[in-house]
């Protein structure tokens, strides 16, 4: 494969990763906002089940010995929203 094609492919992959990260961060923010708005309407057993599923997801990643990365950060943020009702979002760091 030609060098320019490899370089171009790497740029596209990096661009795609940034887009996916932005989408996931946006979804976490919206989930956080919706959770706050509907806190009294959400059944506690449903919240407990979501927390359990989130921990199971993290456990599978640990068992597979996957590298820590953004996925693990997102898992932690999701769990924090479920358990505490709020989390720190990436956009807050970019607003300075």
XYZ file of N, CA, C and O in Angstrom:
384
model
N 0.842 -1.171 0.000
C 0.000 0.000 0.000
C 0.891 1.238 0.000
O 1.918 1.278 0.647
N 0.494 2.215 -0.701
C 1.242 3.459 -0.827
C 1.170 4.258 0.470
O 0.161 4.249 1.168
N 2.263 4.964 0.790
C 2.352 5.730 2.033
C 1.202 6.720 2.186
O 0.608 6.830 3.263
N 0.853 7.441 1.140
C -0.213 8.449 1.245
C -1.562 7.795 1.540
O -2.399 8.365 2.239
N -1.787 6.595 1.034
C -3.030 5.890 1.317
C -3.080 5.460 2.777
O -4.131 5.545 3.419
N -1.962 5.010 3.320
C -1.896 4.625 4.734
C -2.119 5.845 5.603
O -2.899 5.824 6.553
N -1.436 6.948 5.291
C -1.552 8.171 6.067
C -2.985 8.686 6.016
O -3.558 9.073 7.028
N -3.592 8.671 4.837
C -4.968 9.115 4.665
C -5.913 8.242 5.478
O -6.847 8.739 6.108
N -5.680 6.944 5.493
C -6.498 6.015 6.258
C -6.401 6.304 7.753
O -7.397 6.262 8.464
N -5.204 6.609 8.234
C -5.018 6.926 9.651
C -5.750 8.202 10.032
O -6.337 8.292 11.106
N -5.728 9.190 9.144
C -6.442 10.442 9.412
C -7.945 10.187 9.474
O -8.634 10.696 10.357
N -8.457 9.386 8.548
C -9.886 9.062 8.559
C -10.269 8.308 9.824
O -11.314 8.576 10.415
N -9.426 7.366 10.252
C -9.702 6.621 11.475
C -9.717 7.548 12.684
O -10.589 7.442 13.543
N -8.753 8.459 12.778
C -8.701 9.404 13.890
C -9.930 10.303 13.883
O -10.516 10.589 14.931
N -10.328 10.746 12.707
C -11.517 11.591 12.588
C -12.762 10.826 13.026
O -13.613 11.358 13.740
N -12.861 9.579 12.611
C -14.002 8.734 12.978
C -14.053 8.529 14.490
O -15.115 8.633 15.096
N -12.906 8.258 15.105
C -12.841 8.051 16.551
C -13.304 9.300 17.286
O -14.082 9.225 18.235
N -12.856 10.475 16.846
C -13.282 11.725 17.481
C -14.782 11.926 17.342
O -15.447 12.403 18.266
N -15.340 11.568 16.201
C -16.788 11.693 16.001
C -17.553 10.764 16.941
O -18.541 11.171 17.562
N -17.097 9.531 17.046
C -17.755 8.562 17.929
C -17.658 9.027 19.382
O -18.646 8.973 20.123
N -16.488 9.501 19.789
C -16.328 9.994 21.157
C -17.284 11.154 21.423
O -17.899 11.233 22.485
N -17.404 12.056 20.475
C -18.316 13.186 20.628
C -19.760 12.736 20.770
O -20.518 13.278 21.581
N -20.143 11.736 19.990
C -21.506 11.204 20.064
C -21.757 10.564 21.421
O -22.781 10.809 22.065
N -20.817 9.751 21.894
C -20.981 9.078 23.193
C -21.033 10.111 24.315
O -21.879 10.016 25.218
N -20.156 11.108 24.260
C -20.168 12.152 25.291
C -21.496 12.909 25.283
O -22.047 13.229 26.343
N -22.038 13.170 24.103
C -23.338 13.824 24.000
C -24.455 12.967 24.563
O -25.366 13.461 25.240
N -24.389 11.663 24.296
C -25.404 10.755 24.822
C -25.345 10.679 26.348
O -26.387 10.632 27.012
N -24.135 10.675 26.898
C -23.999 10.676 28.356
C -24.584 11.948 28.967
O -25.251 11.905 29.998
N -24.320 13.080 28.326
C -24.850 14.352 28.809
C -26.381 14.336 28.769
O -27.048 14.722 29.741
N -26.947 13.867 27.664
C -28.402 13.800 27.545
C -28.993 12.818 28.555
O -30.025 13.103 29.167
N -28.332 11.679 28.764
C -28.804 10.721 29.757
C -28.783 11.349 31.141
O -29.722 11.190 31.924
N -27.732 12.097 31.436
C -27.619 12.785 32.719
C -28.771 13.778 32.893
O -29.446 13.811 33.934
N -29.031 14.565 31.863
C -30.099 15.564 31.925
C -31.473 14.911 32.057
O -32.305 15.361 32.855
N -31.709 13.851 31.302
C -32.993 13.161 31.371
C -33.174 12.470 32.720
O -34.283 12.429 33.258
N -32.093 11.950 33.273
C -32.161 11.303 34.585
C -32.538 12.314 35.664
O -33.339 12.018 36.549
N -31.938 13.491 35.575
C -32.262 14.540 36.549
C -33.720 14.967 36.427
O -34.401 15.176 37.418
N -34.191 15.100 35.196
C -35.554 15.584 34.953
C -36.617 14.566 35.355
O -37.734 14.944 35.702
N -36.291 13.293 35.298
C -37.298 12.261 35.574
C -36.970 11.428 36.801
O -37.448 10.310 36.935
N -36.168 11.998 37.687
C -35.714 11.245 38.860
C -36.868 10.623 39.644
O -36.813 9.459 40.021
N -37.930 11.372 39.880
C -39.040 10.859 40.686
C -39.877 9.833 39.925
O -40.597 9.042 40.537
N -39.785 9.830 38.593
C -40.601 8.927 37.783
C -39.929 7.579 37.528
O -40.589 6.627 37.124
N -38.619 7.492 37.745
C -37.877 6.267 37.454
C -37.956 5.331 38.651
O -37.654 5.708 39.778
N -38.378 4.127 38.386
C -38.485 3.102 39.409
C -37.094 2.757 39.926
O -36.159 2.558 39.139
N -36.928 2.691 41.226
C -35.614 2.401 41.813
C -35.098 1.025 41.405
O -33.897 0.824 41.275
N -35.995 0.066 41.182
C -35.535 -1.264 40.758
C -34.957 -1.208 39.341
O -34.014 -1.930 39.024
N -35.502 -0.332 38.488
C -34.967 -0.148 37.137
C -33.565 0.465 37.213
O -32.646 0.010 36.535
N -33.400 1.469 38.070
C -32.096 2.096 38.248
C -31.093 1.079 38.771
O -29.953 1.012 38.294
N -31.515 0.280 39.721
C -30.634 -0.750 40.293
C -30.207 -1.754 39.225
O -29.046 -2.161 39.169
N -31.147 -2.144 38.358
C -30.836 -3.083 37.278
C -29.838 -2.471 36.290
O -28.911 -3.151 35.833
N -30.000 -1.195 35.967
C -29.049 -0.526 35.073
C -27.656 -0.453 35.701
O -26.645 -0.642 35.021
N -27.598 -0.179 37.004
C -26.295 -0.159 37.687
C -25.650 -1.538 37.654
O -24.449 -1.664 37.402
N -26.446 -2.576 37.873
C -25.931 -3.956 37.839
C -25.378 -4.279 36.453
O -24.280 -4.819 36.327
N -26.124 -3.937 35.405
C -25.676 -4.203 34.027
C -24.397 -3.434 33.708
O -23.505 -3.952 33.026
N -24.295 -2.217 34.207
C -23.093 -1.404 33.980
C -21.886 -2.044 34.649
O -20.798 -2.115 34.057
N -22.060 -2.526 35.878
C -20.961 -3.200 36.575
C -20.575 -4.506 35.877
O -19.385 -4.847 35.808
N -21.559 -5.223 35.353
C -21.270 -6.452 34.612
C -20.467 -6.147 33.354
O -19.539 -6.881 32.998
N -20.806 -5.075 32.676
C -20.076 -4.638 31.485
C -18.625 -4.347 31.856
O -17.691 -4.799 31.183
N -18.416 -3.632 32.952
C -17.055 -3.324 33.401
C -16.309 -4.602 33.786
O -15.110 -4.743 33.501
N -17.002 -5.534 34.415
C -16.370 -6.792 34.835
C -15.912 -7.612 33.635
O -14.823 -8.195 33.655
N -16.726 -7.656 32.593
C -16.339 -8.396 31.388
C -15.095 -7.767 30.770
O -14.158 -8.477 30.370
N -15.045 -6.452 30.714
C -13.860 -5.775 30.177
C -12.627 -6.111 31.020
O -11.547 -6.327 30.484
N -12.807 -6.171 32.337
C -11.679 -6.503 33.219
C -11.243 -7.958 33.011
O -10.041 -8.246 32.965
N -12.200 -8.871 32.902
C -11.875 -10.283 32.678
C -11.121 -10.485 31.370
O -10.224 -11.318 31.288
N -11.496 -9.724 30.359
C -10.836 -9.826 29.062
C -9.508 -9.068 29.036
O -8.793 -9.103 28.041
N -9.211 -8.404 30.134
C -7.979 -7.617 30.292
C -7.807 -6.605 29.155
O -6.721 -6.438 28.606
N -8.909 -5.937 28.848
C -8.852 -4.899 27.826
C -8.155 -3.670 28.394
O -8.254 -3.378 29.586
N -7.453 -2.964 27.552
C -6.752 -1.757 27.995
C -7.744 -0.741 28.531
O -8.827 -0.558 27.987
N -7.327 -0.080 29.622
C -8.133 1.030 30.124
C -8.130 2.121 29.074
O -7.122 2.383 28.431
N -9.228 2.731 28.902
C -9.317 3.787 27.901
C -10.594 4.572 28.078
O -11.212 4.565 29.141
N -10.991 5.219 27.019
C -12.185 6.066 27.072
C -13.437 5.250 27.389
O -14.334 5.741 28.065
N -13.495 4.021 26.917
C -14.662 3.199 27.201
C -14.851 3.044 28.697
O -15.960 3.160 29.216
N -13.766 2.826 29.415
C -13.850 2.674 30.860
C -14.252 3.984 31.538
O -14.987 3.985 32.518
N -13.785 5.094 30.991
C -14.196 6.407 31.509
C -15.699 6.567 31.331
O -16.404 7.023 32.240
N -16.201 6.186 30.148
C -17.634 6.301 29.885
C -18.442 5.383 30.800
O -19.520 5.754 31.272
N -17.941 4.176 31.058
C -18.619 3.252 31.974
C -18.720 3.883 33.355
O -19.779 3.852 33.994
N -17.620 4.471 33.818
C -17.609 5.122 35.136
C -18.594 6.287 35.189
O -19.308 6.461 36.177
N -18.620 7.076 34.120
C -19.548 8.209 34.082
C -21.001 7.729 34.107
O -21.837 8.307 34.808
N -21.301 6.693 33.338
C -22.653 6.151 33.321
C -23.045 5.665 34.709
O -24.131 5.974 35.209
N -22.162 4.924 35.356
C -22.469 4.420 36.690
C -22.657 5.567 37.677
O -23.561 5.543 38.517
N -21.814 6.572 37.566
C -21.918 7.725 38.469
C -23.263 8.441 38.293
O -23.883 8.851 39.271
N -23.713 8.577 37.056
C -25.027 9.182 36.807
C -26.118 8.342 37.469
O -27.013 8.873 38.135
N -26.035 7.027 37.296
C -27.041 6.140 37.870
C -27.015 6.148 39.395
O -28.060 6.137 40.042
N -25.827 6.172 39.974
C -25.694 6.071 41.430
C -25.847 7.409 42.147
O -26.455 7.477 43.215
N -25.289 8.465 41.560
C -25.272 9.765 42.241
C -26.171 10.819 41.599
O -26.404 11.868 42.175
N -26.589 10.548 40.363
C -27.454 11.495 39.679
C -26.725 12.530 38.849
O -27.343 13.364 38.203
N -25.391 12.497 38.833
C -24.620 13.477 38.076
C -23.194 12.967 37.876
O -22.746 12.086 38.598
N -22.506 13.554 36.901
C -21.108 13.239 36.646
C -20.433 14.447 36.024
O -21.096 15.414 35.647
N -19.132 14.402 35.920
C -18.373 15.454 35.239
C -18.312 15.103 33.759
O -17.986 13.981 33.405
N -18.641 16.063 32.909
C -18.670 15.823 31.465
C -17.490 16.496 30.779
O -17.024 17.556 31.211
N -17.043 15.893 29.676
C -15.868 16.383 28.941
C -16.056 17.811 28.456
O -15.103 18.594 28.444
N -17.271 18.183 28.063
C -17.466 19.534 27.543
C -17.156 20.593 28.587
O -16.767 21.707 28.270
N -17.286 20.240 29.871
C -17.000 21.194 30.943
C -15.520 21.573 30.953
O -15.174 22.702 31.288
N -14.659 20.660 30.544
C -13.235 20.952 30.485
C -12.901 21.836 29.293
O -11.925 22.566 29.299
N -13.699 21.756 28.244
C -13.426 22.516 27.025
C -14.017 23.910 27.062
O -13.771 24.701 26.173
N -14.805 24.250 28.058
C -15.461 25.548 28.105
C -14.584 26.645 28.686
O -14.996 27.783 28.750
N -13.426 26.340 29.126
C -12.571 27.351 29.757
C -12.002 28.324 28.785
O -11.912 28.407 27.733
